[in-house]
Amino acid sequence: MQNVAEKIIPIHGDTLPGIRECSVQDIQPGGIRVNIDGRSRRAKQAFSCLVSPEIGDIVLCSENAQGMLYILAIIERPTAQKMRLAFPADTDIQLKQGALNIHAPDHINVTSDNLHCFSKKAVHVSEKAIISYEHVTAQGKDLQANYSTIRLLSKLINTIAGQMINRFKGYMRSTEDHDMVKATQLTRTATHLHSIDGEHTLINSKKCTKIDGEKILMG
């Protein structure tokens, strides 16, 4: 004889866990406490929910078969409208086509221990730029700079170049201490006037000294 319980056919099957509206009560490193139907229960943020919940948020929660609540989305934030996106793991943003644009009326901050930028062409346009580095290493094939005014303040400047060509419409150099030029050959050409003025002037040559001109005035 079969058991009577085996002959009972349920009219309704097991119902799937539904989505409920909850409010966030507390947020701790170990988990989130939500208020659901007047009861305080522990909940976890769903992997696909990127917006971090805050206390007072009205959220949508789903309960799995084991009785665990998962926050699926934030539907309302009665307090300050501030949002923080939190990615649970390494994240890649990839576009199959088109462009990615980020617009902000105030400012955009990027903070990282290591920042890498790779592109075939980089364009930076700003009305004012402030760059502060402790150590800078720049390498390339060609550098072109066009500025109305350049000011360099440094204790030491070392320039090593195979060939240097300077063209100035007007050039003025002022040295408070010593000024020394060392070269294998040194040529100075002036179209009109070449003037050397000093309290003491010394010209030393190991082999030959030549002074040539239509008029030579000494004294």
Coordinates of C-alpha atoms in Angstrom, one line a residue:
M1 CA 0.0 0.0 0.0
Q2 CA 1.4 3.3 -1.1
N3 CA 1.9 6.1 1.4
V4 CA -0.9 8.7 1.3
A5 CA 1.6 11.6 1.2
E6 CA 3.0 10.3 -2.1
K7 CA -0.5 10.7 -3.8
I8 CA -0.7 14.4 -2.8
I9 CA -0.2 16.5 -5.9
P10 CA 0.7 20.2 -5.1
I11 CA -1.4 22.7 -6.8
H12 CA 1.4 25.4 -6.7
G13 CA 5.0 24.7 -7.4
D14 CA 8.0 26.3 -5.7
T15 CA 7.8 30.0 -6.3
L16 CA 10.9 31.8 -7.5
P17 CA 12.4 34.4 -5.2
G18 CA 11.0 37.8 -6.1
I19 CA 12.5 41.3 -6.2
R20 CA 11.8 43.3 -3.1
E21 CA 12.2 47.0 -2.2
C22 CA 14.5 47.6 0.7
S23 CA 16.2 50.5 2.4
V24 CA 19.9 50.5 3.5
Q25 CA 20.4 50.7 7.2
D26 CA 24.1 50.2 7.8
I27 CA 27.2 49.7 5.7
Q28 CA 30.2 47.8 7.2
P29 CA 33.3 46.2 5.6
G30 CA 31.8 42.8 6.2
G31 CA 28.4 43.5 4.6
I32 CA 25.4 45.7 4.2
R33 CA 22.3 45.7 6.5
V34 CA 19.0 46.5 4.8
N35 CA 15.5 46.9 6.2
I36 CA 13.0 44.6 4.5
D37 CA 9.4 44.4 5.7
G38 CA 10.5 45.9 9.1
R39 CA 13.3 43.3 9.5
S40 CA 17.0 44.0 9.5
R41 CA 18.8 41.5 7.2
R42 CA 22.3 41.2 5.8
A43 CA 22.7 41.7 2.1
K44 CA 25.5 41.7 -0.5
Q45 CA 26.0 44.0 -3.5
A46 CA 25.5 42.2 -6.7
F47 CA 28.5 41.8 -9.0
S48 CA 26.8 43.8 -11.8
C49 CA 25.6 46.6 -9.4
L50 CA 28.4 49.2 -10.0
V51 CA 26.9 52.0 -7.9
S52 CA 28.0 51.7 -4.3
P53 CA 24.9 52.0 -2.0
E54 CA 24.8 54.5 0.9
I55 CA 22.8 54.6 4.1
G56 CA 19.2 55.7 3.4
D57 CA 19.2 54.4 -0.2
I58 CA 16.1 52.7 -1.6
V59 CA 17.3 49.6 -3.3
L60 CA 16.0 46.6 -5.1
C61 CA 16.9 43.3 -3.5
S62 CA 16.6 39.7 -4.8
E63 CA 16.6 36.7 -2.5
N64 CA 18.1 33.4 -3.8
A65 CA 17.1 29.9 -2.8
Q66 CA 19.5 29.9 0.1
G67 CA 18.0 33.0 1.6
M68 CA 20.8 35.4 0.7
L69 CA 19.8 39.0 -0.3
Y70 CA 21.5 40.7 -3.2
I71 CA 21.2 44.4 -4.0
L72 CA 20.6 44.7 -7.7
A73 CA 20.2 48.4 -8.1
I74 CA 19.7 51.7 -6.3
I75 CA 16.3 53.2 -7.3
E76 CA 16.3 56.3 -5.1
R77 CA 18.7 58.3 -3.0
P78 CA 16.9 60.8 -0.7
T79 CA 20.1 62.3 0.6
A80 CA 22.8 64.1 -1.3
Q81 CA 22.8 63.1 -5.0
K82 CA 26.4 61.8 -5.1
M83 CA 27.3 58.6 -6.9
R84 CA 30.4 56.4 -6.7
L85 CA 31.1 53.6 -9.2
A86 CA 33.0 50.7 -7.7
F87 CA 34.3 47.9 -9.9
P88 CA 34.9 44.6 -8.0
A89 CA 37.8 43.5 -10.1
D90 CA 40.1 44.4 -13.0
T91 CA 38.0 46.3 -15.6
D92 CA 38.4 46.8 -19.3
I93 CA 36.3 49.4 -21.2
Q94 CA 36.3 48.4 -24.8
L95 CA 34.5 50.0 -27.8
K96 CA 34.1 48.0 -30.9
Q97 CA 33.7 51.2 -32.9
G98 CA 33.1 54.9 -32.4
A99 CA 34.6 57.2 -29.7
L100 CA 34.6 57.5 -26.0
N101 CA 33.9 61.0 -24.6
I102 CA 34.0 62.1 -21.0
H103 CA 32.5 65.5 -20.2
A104 CA 32.4 67.3 -16.8
P105 CA 31.4 70.9 -16.2
D106 CA 33.6 71.1 -13.1
H107 CA 36.8 69.0 -13.2
I108 CA 38.1 65.5 -13.9
N109 CA 40.6 63.9 -11.6
V110 CA 42.6 60.7 -12.4
T111 CA 44.6 59.2 -9.5
S112 CA 46.8 56.1 -9.8
D113 CA 50.2 54.7 -8.7
N114 CA 51.1 54.0 -12.3
L115 CA 49.5 55.9 -15.3
H116 CA 50.2 54.7 -18.8
C117 CA 49.0 56.4 -22.0
F118 CA 49.5 54.9 -25.4
S119 CA 48.3 56.5 -28.6
K120 CA 49.4 57.2 -32.1
K121 CA 48.5 60.9 -31.7
A122 CA 48.0 62.9 -28.5
V123 CA 46.5 66.4 -28.4
H124 CA 46.4 68.5 -25.3
V125 CA 44.8 72.0 -25.5
S126 CA 44.5 74.1 -22.4
E127 CA 44.4 77.8 -21.5
K128 CA 46.7 77.1 -18.5
A129 CA 48.7 74.0 -17.7
I130 CA 50.8 73.2 -14.5
I131 CA 53.2 70.3 -14.7
S132 CA 55.2 69.2 -11.7
Y133 CA 57.6 66.3 -11.8
E134 CA 60.6 65.3 -9.6
H135 CA 62.2 63.4 -12.5
V136 CA 61.5 63.7 -16.2
T137 CA 62.9 61.6 -19.0
A138 CA 61.8 62.7 -22.5
Q139 CA 62.9 60.8 -25.7
G140 CA 61.9 61.4 -29.3
K141 CA 63.1 62.2 -32.8
D142 CA 61.9 65.8 -33.2
L143 CA 60.8 68.6 -30.8
Q144 CA 59.2 71.8 -31.9
A145 CA 58.2 74.5 -29.4
N146 CA 56.7 77.9 -30.2
Y147 CA 56.3 80.2 -27.2
S148 CA 56.3 84.0 -26.9
T149 CA 58.1 83.9 -23.5
I150 CA 60.2 81.1 -22.0
R151 CA 61.6 81.4 -18.4
L152 CA 63.9 78.7 -17.1
L153 CA 64.9 78.7 -13.4
S154 CA 67.5 76.0 -12.6
K155 CA 70.6 75.5 -10.6
L156 CA 72.3 73.4 -13.3
I157 CA 71.5 72.9 -17.0
N158 CA 73.5 70.3 -19.1
T159 CA 73.0 70.3 -22.8
I160 CA 74.7 67.8 -25.1
A161 CA 74.0 68.1 -28.8
G162 CA 75.8 67.1 -32.0
Q163 CA 74.9 70.4 -33.6
M164 CA 73.1 73.4 -32.2
I165 CA 71.8 76.3 -34.2
N166 CA 70.4 79.4 -32.5
R167 CA 68.7 82.2 -34.4
F168 CA 67.6 85.3 -32.5
K169 CA 66.3 88.6 -33.5
G170 CA 67.6 90.0 -30.3
Y171 CA 69.7 88.2 -27.7
M172 CA 70.8 89.3 -24.2
R173 CA 72.7 87.2 -21.7
S174 CA 73.5 88.2 -18.1
T175 CA 75.7 86.2 -15.8
E176 CA 76.3 87.2 -12.2
D177 CA 79.2 84.9 -11.5
H178 CA 81.6 83.2 -14.1
D179 CA 80.9 82.7 -17.7
M180 CA 83.2 80.3 -19.5
V181 CA 83.0 79.0 -23.1
K182 CA 85.3 76.1 -24.1
A183 CA 85.5 75.0 -27.7
T184 CA 88.0 73.6 -30.2
Q185 CA 87.3 76.5 -32.6
L186 CA 85.4 79.6 -31.7
T187 CA 84.3 82.1 -34.4
R188 CA 82.3 85.2 -33.7
T189 CA 81.1 87.3 -36.6
A190 CA 79.5 90.8 -36.3
T191 CA 78.1 92.7 -39.3
H192 CA 78.6 96.1 -37.8
L193 CA 80.1 96.3 -34.3
H194 CA 81.9 93.9 -32.0
S195 CA 82.5 95.4 -28.6
I196 CA 84.3 94.0 -25.6
D197 CA 84.1 96.1 -22.5
G198 CA 85.6 95.2 -19.1
E199 CA 87.7 96.4 -16.2
H200 CA 90.5 94.0 -17.2
T201 CA 90.8 92.4 -20.6
L202 CA 93.3 89.6 -21.3
I203 CA 94.0 88.0 -24.7
N204 CA 96.5 85.1 -24.5
S205 CA 97.7 83.0 -27.5
K206 CA 100.2 80.2 -27.4
K207 CA 101.4 80.8 -31.0
C208 CA 100.0 83.8 -32.9
T209 CA 97.8 86.8 -32.3
K210 CA 96.6 88.8 -35.3
I211 CA 94.8 92.2 -35.2
D212 CA 93.9 93.5 -38.6
G213 CA 91.9 96.6 -39.6
E214 CA 91.9 99.8 -41.5
K215 CA 92.4 101.7 -38.3
I216 CA 93.8 100.4 -35.0
L217 CA 93.3 102.7 -32.1
M218 CA 95.0 101.9 -28.8
G219 CA 95.1 104.1 -25.7

